[in-house]
mmCIF file of C-alpha atoms in Angstrom:
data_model
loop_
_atom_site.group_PDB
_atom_site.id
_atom_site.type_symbol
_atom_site.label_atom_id
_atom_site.label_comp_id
_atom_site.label_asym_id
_atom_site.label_seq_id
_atom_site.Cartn_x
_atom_site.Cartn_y
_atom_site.Cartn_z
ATOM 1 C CA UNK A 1 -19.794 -233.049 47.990
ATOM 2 C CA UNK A 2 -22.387 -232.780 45.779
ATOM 3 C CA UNK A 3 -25.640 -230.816 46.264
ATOM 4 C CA UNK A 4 -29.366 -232.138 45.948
ATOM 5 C CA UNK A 5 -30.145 -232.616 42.350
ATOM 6 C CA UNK A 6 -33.409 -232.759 40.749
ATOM 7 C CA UNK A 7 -34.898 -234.281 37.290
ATOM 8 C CA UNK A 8 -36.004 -233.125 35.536
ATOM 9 C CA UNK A 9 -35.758 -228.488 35.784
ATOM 10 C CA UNK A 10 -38.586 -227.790 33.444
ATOM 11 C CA UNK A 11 -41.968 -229.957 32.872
ATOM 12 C CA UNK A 12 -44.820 -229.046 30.455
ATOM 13 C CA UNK A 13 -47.811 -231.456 30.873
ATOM 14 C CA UNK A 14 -51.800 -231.354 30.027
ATOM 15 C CA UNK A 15 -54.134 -231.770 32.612
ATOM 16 C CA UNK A 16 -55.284 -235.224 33.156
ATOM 17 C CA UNK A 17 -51.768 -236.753 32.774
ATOM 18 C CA UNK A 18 -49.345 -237.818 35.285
ATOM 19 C CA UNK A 19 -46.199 -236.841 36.262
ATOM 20 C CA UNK A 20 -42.891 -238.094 38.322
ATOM 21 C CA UNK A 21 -40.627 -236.075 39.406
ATOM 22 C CA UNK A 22 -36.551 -237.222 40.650
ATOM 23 C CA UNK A 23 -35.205 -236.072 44.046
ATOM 24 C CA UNK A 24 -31.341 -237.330 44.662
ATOM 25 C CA UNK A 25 -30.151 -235.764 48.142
ATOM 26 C CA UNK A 26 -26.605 -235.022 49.122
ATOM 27 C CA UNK A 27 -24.568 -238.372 49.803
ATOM 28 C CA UNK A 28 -25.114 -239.272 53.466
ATOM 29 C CA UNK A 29 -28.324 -237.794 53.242
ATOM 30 C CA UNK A 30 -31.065 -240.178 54.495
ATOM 31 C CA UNK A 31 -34.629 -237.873 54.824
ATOM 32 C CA UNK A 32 -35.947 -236.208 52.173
ATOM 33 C CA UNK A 33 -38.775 -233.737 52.021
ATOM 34 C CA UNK A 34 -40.885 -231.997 49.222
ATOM 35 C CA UNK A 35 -42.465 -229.320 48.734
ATOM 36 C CA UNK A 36 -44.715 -226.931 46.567
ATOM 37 C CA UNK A 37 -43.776 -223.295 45.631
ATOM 38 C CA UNK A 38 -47.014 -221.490 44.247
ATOM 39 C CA UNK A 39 -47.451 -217.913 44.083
ATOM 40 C CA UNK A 40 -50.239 -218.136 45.576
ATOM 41 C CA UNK A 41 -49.926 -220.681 48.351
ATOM 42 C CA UNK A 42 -45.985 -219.901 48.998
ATOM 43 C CA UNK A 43 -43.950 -222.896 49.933
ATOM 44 C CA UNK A 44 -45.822 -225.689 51.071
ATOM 45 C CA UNK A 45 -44.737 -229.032 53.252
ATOM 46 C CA UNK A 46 -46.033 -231.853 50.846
ATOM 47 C CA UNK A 47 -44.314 -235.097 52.615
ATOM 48 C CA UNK A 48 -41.188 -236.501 54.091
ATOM 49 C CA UNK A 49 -39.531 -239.668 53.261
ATOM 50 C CA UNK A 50 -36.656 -241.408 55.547
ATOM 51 C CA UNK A 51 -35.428 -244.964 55.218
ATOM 52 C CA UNK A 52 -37.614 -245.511 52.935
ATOM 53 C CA UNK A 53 -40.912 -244.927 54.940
ATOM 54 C CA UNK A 54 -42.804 -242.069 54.685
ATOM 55 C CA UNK A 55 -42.619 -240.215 57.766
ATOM 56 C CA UNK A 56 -44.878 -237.106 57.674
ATOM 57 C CA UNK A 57 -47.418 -236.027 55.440
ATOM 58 C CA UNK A 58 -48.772 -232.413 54.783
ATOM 59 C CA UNK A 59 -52.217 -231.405 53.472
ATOM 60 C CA UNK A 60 -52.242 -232.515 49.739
ATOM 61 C CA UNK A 61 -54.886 -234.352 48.265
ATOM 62 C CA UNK A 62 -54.174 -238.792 47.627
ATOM 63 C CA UNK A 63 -52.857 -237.609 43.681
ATOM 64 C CA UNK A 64 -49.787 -236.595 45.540
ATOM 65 C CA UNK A 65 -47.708 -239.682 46.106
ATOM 66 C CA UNK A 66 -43.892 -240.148 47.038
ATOM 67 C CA UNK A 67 -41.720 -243.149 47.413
ATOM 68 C CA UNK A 68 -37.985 -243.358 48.946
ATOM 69 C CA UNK A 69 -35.380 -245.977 47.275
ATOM 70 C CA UNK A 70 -32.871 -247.516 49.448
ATOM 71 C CA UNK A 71 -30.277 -245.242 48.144
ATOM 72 C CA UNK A 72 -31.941 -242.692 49.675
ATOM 73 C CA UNK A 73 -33.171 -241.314 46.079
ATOM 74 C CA UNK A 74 -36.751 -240.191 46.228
ATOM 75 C CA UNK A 75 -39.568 -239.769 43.338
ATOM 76 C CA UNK A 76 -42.801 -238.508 43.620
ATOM 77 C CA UNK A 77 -45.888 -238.454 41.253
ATOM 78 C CA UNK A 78 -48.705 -236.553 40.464
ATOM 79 C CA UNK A 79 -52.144 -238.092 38.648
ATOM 80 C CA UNK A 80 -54.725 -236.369 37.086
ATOM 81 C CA UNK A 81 -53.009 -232.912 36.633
ATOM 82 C CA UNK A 82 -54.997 -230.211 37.039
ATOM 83 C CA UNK A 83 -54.049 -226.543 35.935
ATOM 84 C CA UNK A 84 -53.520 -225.759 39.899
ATOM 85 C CA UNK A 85 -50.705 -228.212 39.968
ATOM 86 C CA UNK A 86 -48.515 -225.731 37.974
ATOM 87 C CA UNK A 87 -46.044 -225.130 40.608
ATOM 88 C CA UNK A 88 -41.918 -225.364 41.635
ATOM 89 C CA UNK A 89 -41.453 -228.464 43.491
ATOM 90 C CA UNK A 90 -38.707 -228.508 45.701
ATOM 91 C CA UNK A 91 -36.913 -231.424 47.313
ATOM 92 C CA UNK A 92 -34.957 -231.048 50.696
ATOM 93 C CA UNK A 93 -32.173 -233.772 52.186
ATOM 94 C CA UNK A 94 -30.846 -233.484 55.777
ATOM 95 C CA UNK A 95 -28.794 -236.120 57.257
ATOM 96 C CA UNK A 96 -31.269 -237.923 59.864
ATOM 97 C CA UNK A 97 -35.122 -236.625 61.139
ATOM 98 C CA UNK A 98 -35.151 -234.354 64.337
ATOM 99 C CA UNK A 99 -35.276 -230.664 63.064
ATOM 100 C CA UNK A 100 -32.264 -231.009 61.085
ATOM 101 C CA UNK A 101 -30.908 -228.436 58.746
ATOM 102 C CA UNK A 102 -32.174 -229.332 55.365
ATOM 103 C CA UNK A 103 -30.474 -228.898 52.163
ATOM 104 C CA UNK A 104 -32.570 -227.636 49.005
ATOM 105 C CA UNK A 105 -32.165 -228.911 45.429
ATOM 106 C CA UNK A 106 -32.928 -225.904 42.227
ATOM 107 C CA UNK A 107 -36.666 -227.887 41.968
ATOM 108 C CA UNK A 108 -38.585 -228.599 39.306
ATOM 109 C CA UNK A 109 -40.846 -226.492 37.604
ATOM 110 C CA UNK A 110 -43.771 -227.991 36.692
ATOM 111 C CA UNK A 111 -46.471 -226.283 34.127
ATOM 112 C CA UNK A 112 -50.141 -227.557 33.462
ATOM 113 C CA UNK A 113 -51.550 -226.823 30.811
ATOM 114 C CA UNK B 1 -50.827 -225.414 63.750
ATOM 115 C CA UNK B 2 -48.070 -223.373 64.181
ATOM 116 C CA UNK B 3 -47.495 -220.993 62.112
ATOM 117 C CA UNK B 4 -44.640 -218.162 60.842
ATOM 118 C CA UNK B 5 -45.500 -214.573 59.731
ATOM 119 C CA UNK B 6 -43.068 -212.102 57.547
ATOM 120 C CA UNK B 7 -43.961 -208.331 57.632
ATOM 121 C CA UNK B 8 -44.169 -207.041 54.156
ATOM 122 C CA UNK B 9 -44.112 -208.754 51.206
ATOM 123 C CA UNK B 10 -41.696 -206.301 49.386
ATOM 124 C CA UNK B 11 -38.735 -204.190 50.822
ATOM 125 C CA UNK B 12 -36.666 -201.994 49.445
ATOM 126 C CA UNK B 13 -33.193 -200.834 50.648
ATOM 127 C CA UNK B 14 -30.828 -198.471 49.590
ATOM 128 C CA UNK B 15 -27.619 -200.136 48.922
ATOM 129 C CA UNK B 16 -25.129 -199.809 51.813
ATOM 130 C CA UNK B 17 -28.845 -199.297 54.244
ATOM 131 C CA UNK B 18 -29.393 -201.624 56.825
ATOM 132 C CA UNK B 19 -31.512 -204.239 55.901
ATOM 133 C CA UNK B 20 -34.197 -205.199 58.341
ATOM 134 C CA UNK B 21 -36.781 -208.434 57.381
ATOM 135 C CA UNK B 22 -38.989 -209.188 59.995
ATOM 136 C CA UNK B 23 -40.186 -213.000 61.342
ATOM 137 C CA UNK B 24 -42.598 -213.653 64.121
ATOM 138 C CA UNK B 25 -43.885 -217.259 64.666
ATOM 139 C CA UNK B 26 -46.465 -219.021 66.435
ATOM 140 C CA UNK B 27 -45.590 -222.065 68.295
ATOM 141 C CA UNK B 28 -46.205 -223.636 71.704
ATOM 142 C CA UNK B 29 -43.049 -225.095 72.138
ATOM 143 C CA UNK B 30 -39.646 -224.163 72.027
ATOM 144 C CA UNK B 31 -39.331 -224.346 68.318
ATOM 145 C CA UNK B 32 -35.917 -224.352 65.897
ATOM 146 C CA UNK B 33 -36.330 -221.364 63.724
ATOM 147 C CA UNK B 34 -34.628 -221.179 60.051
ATOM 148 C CA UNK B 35 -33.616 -218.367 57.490
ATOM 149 C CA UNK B 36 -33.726 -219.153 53.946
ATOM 150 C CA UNK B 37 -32.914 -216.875 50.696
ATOM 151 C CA UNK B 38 -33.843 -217.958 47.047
ATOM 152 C CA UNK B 39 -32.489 -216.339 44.308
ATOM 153 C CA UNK B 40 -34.670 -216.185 40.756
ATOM 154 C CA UNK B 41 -34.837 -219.916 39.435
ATOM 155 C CA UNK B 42 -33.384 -220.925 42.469
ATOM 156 C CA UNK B 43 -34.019 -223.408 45.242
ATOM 157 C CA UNK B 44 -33.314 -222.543 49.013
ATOM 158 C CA UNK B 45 -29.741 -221.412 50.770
ATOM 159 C CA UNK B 46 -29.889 -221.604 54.319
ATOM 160 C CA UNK B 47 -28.572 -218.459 55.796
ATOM 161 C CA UNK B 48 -28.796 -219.185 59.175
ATOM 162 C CA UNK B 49 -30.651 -221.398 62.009
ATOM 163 C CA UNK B 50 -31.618 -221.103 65.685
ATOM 164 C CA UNK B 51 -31.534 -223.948 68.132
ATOM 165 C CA UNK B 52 -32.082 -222.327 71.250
ATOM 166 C CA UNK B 53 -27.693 -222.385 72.133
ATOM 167 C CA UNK B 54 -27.822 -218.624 71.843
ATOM 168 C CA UNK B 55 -30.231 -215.991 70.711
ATOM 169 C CA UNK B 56 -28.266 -214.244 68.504
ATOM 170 C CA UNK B 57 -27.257 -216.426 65.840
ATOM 171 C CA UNK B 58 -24.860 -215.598 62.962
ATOM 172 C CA UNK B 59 -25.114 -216.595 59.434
ATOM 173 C CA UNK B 60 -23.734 -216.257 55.969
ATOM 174 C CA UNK B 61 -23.343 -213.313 54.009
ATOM 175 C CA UNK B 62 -23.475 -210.853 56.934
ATOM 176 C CA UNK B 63 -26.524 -211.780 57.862
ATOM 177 C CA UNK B 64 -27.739 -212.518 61.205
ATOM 178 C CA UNK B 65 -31.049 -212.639 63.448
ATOM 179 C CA UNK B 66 -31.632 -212.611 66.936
ATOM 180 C CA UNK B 67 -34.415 -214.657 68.665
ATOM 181 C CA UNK B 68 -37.056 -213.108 71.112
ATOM 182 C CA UNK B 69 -38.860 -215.504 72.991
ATOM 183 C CA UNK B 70 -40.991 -212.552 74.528
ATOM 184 C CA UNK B 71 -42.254 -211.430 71.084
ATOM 185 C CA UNK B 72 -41.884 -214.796 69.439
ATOM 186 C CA UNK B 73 -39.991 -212.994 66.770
ATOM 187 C CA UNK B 74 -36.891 -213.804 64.810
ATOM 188 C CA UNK B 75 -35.645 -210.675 62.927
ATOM 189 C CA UNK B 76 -33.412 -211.023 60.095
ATOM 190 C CA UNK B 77 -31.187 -208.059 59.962
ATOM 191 C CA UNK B 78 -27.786 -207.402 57.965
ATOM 192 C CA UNK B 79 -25.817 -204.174 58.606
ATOM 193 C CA UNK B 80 -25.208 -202.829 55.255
ATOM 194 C CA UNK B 81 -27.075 -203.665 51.979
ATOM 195 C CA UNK B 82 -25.156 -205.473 48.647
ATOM 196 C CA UNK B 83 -26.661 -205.555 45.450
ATOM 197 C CA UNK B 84 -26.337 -209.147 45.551
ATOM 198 C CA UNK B 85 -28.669 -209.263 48.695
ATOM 199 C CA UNK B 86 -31.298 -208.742 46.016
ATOM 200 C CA UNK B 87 -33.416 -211.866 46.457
ATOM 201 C CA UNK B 88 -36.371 -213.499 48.354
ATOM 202 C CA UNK B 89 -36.091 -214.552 51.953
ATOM 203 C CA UNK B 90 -38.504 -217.304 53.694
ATOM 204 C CA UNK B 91 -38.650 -217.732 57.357
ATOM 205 C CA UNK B 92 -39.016 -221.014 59.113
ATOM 206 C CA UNK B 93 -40.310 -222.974 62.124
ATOM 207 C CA UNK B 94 -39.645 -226.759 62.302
ATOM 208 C CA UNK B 95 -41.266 -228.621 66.052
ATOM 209 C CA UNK B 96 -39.728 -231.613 67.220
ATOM 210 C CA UNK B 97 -43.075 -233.605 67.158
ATOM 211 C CA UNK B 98 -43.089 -232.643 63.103
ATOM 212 C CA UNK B 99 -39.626 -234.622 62.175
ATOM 213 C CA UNK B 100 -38.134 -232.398 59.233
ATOM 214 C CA UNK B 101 -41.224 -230.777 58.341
ATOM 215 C CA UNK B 102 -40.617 -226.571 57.999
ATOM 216 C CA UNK B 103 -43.626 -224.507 57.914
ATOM 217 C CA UNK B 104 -42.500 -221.380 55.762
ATOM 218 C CA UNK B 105 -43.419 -217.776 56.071
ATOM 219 C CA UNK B 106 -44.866 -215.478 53.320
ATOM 220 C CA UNK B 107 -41.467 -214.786 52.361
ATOM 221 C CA UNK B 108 -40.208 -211.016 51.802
ATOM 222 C CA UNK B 109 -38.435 -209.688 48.569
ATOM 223 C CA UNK B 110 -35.654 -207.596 48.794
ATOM 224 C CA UNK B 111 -35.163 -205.148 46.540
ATOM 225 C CA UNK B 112 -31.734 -203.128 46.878
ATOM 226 C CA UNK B 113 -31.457 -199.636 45.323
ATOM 227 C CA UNK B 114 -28.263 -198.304 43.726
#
């Protein structure tokens, strides 16, 4: 089965723009979570998507927005860049909600510049 | 909030040493506790989760942890060191009233010595 892949690896933007980023979990899979990887902040819970609703929501400012397809494929987008945005963002898919195990995808690594 | 704590940011290990990475968490509740390794340019491998079926849970690679209510700790520990153990390790709470969410510790990177 295949893992949790993510579109694109490697992002170069300018601050100001806005970016989406492609989360496709593991067949089956019907939650996915993202989150931030920052050297300074460490891995952070940004939201978590299942059946298409969002579910949970950590503490990210309202540029941080997600959406969940009914295939289960998720996307989420980032306006107005700013340089602190430069971060890996990792997607997780687990089967159903309930402290499930959750699978990671190789993220995508996003730099502002 | 809960919250998860890893002891040192950096280890080092001789390889063949035992390698000892240390977890304590804050929670109220009974909470599920996770182990996760990345490797450089990586995302995250679970190595090994605790759901409260028995305390000392085993995982992949050798590695396994044992839960202590008492000290609300959850100490990753693996026998003998590999070269290939060389990687950073994140520790994990999840609480059933947060779905799927995982609050992540520090993490600690593992350095392993010829």
């Amino acid at each position: 089965k295949a893992g949790v892949t993510q579109t694109p690896r490697y992002l170069i933007k300018t601050r100001g723009q806005q970016v989406t980023l492609s989360c496709s979990p593991i067949s089956g899979h019907r939650s996915v979570s993202w989150y931030q990887q920052t050297p300074g902040q460490g891995l952070q819970f940004l939201f978590e998507y299942f059946s298409e609703t969002q579910r949970n929501k950590g503490n990210f400012p309202g540029r941080f927005s997600g959406r969940q397809f009914s295939n289960s494929r998720s996307e989420m987008n980032v306006s107005t860049l700013e340089l602190g945005d430069s971060a890996l963002y990792l997607c997780a898919s687990s089967f159903k909600r309930g402290r499930e195990t959750q699978y990671f995808g190789p993220g995508t690594r996003l730099l502002v510049l | 909030a809960q919250s998860v704590t890893q002891l040192g940011s950096h280890v080092s290990v001789s390889e063949g040493a035992l390698v000892l990475l240390r977890c304590n968490y804050s929670s109220s509740v009974p909470p599920y506790l996770f182990w996760y390794v990345q490797y450089p340019n990586q995302g995250l491998q679970l190595l090994l989760k605790y759901t409260s079926a028995a305390t000392l849970v085993k995982g992949i690679n050798g590695f396994e942890a044992e839960f202590k209510k008492s000290e609300t700790s959850f100490h990753l520990t693996k026998p003998s060191a590999h070269m290939s153990d060389a990687a950073e390790y994140f520790c994990a709470v999840s609480e059933e009233a947060a779905g799927n969410k995982l609050t992540f510790g520090g993490g600690t990177r593992v350095l392993v010595k010829p």
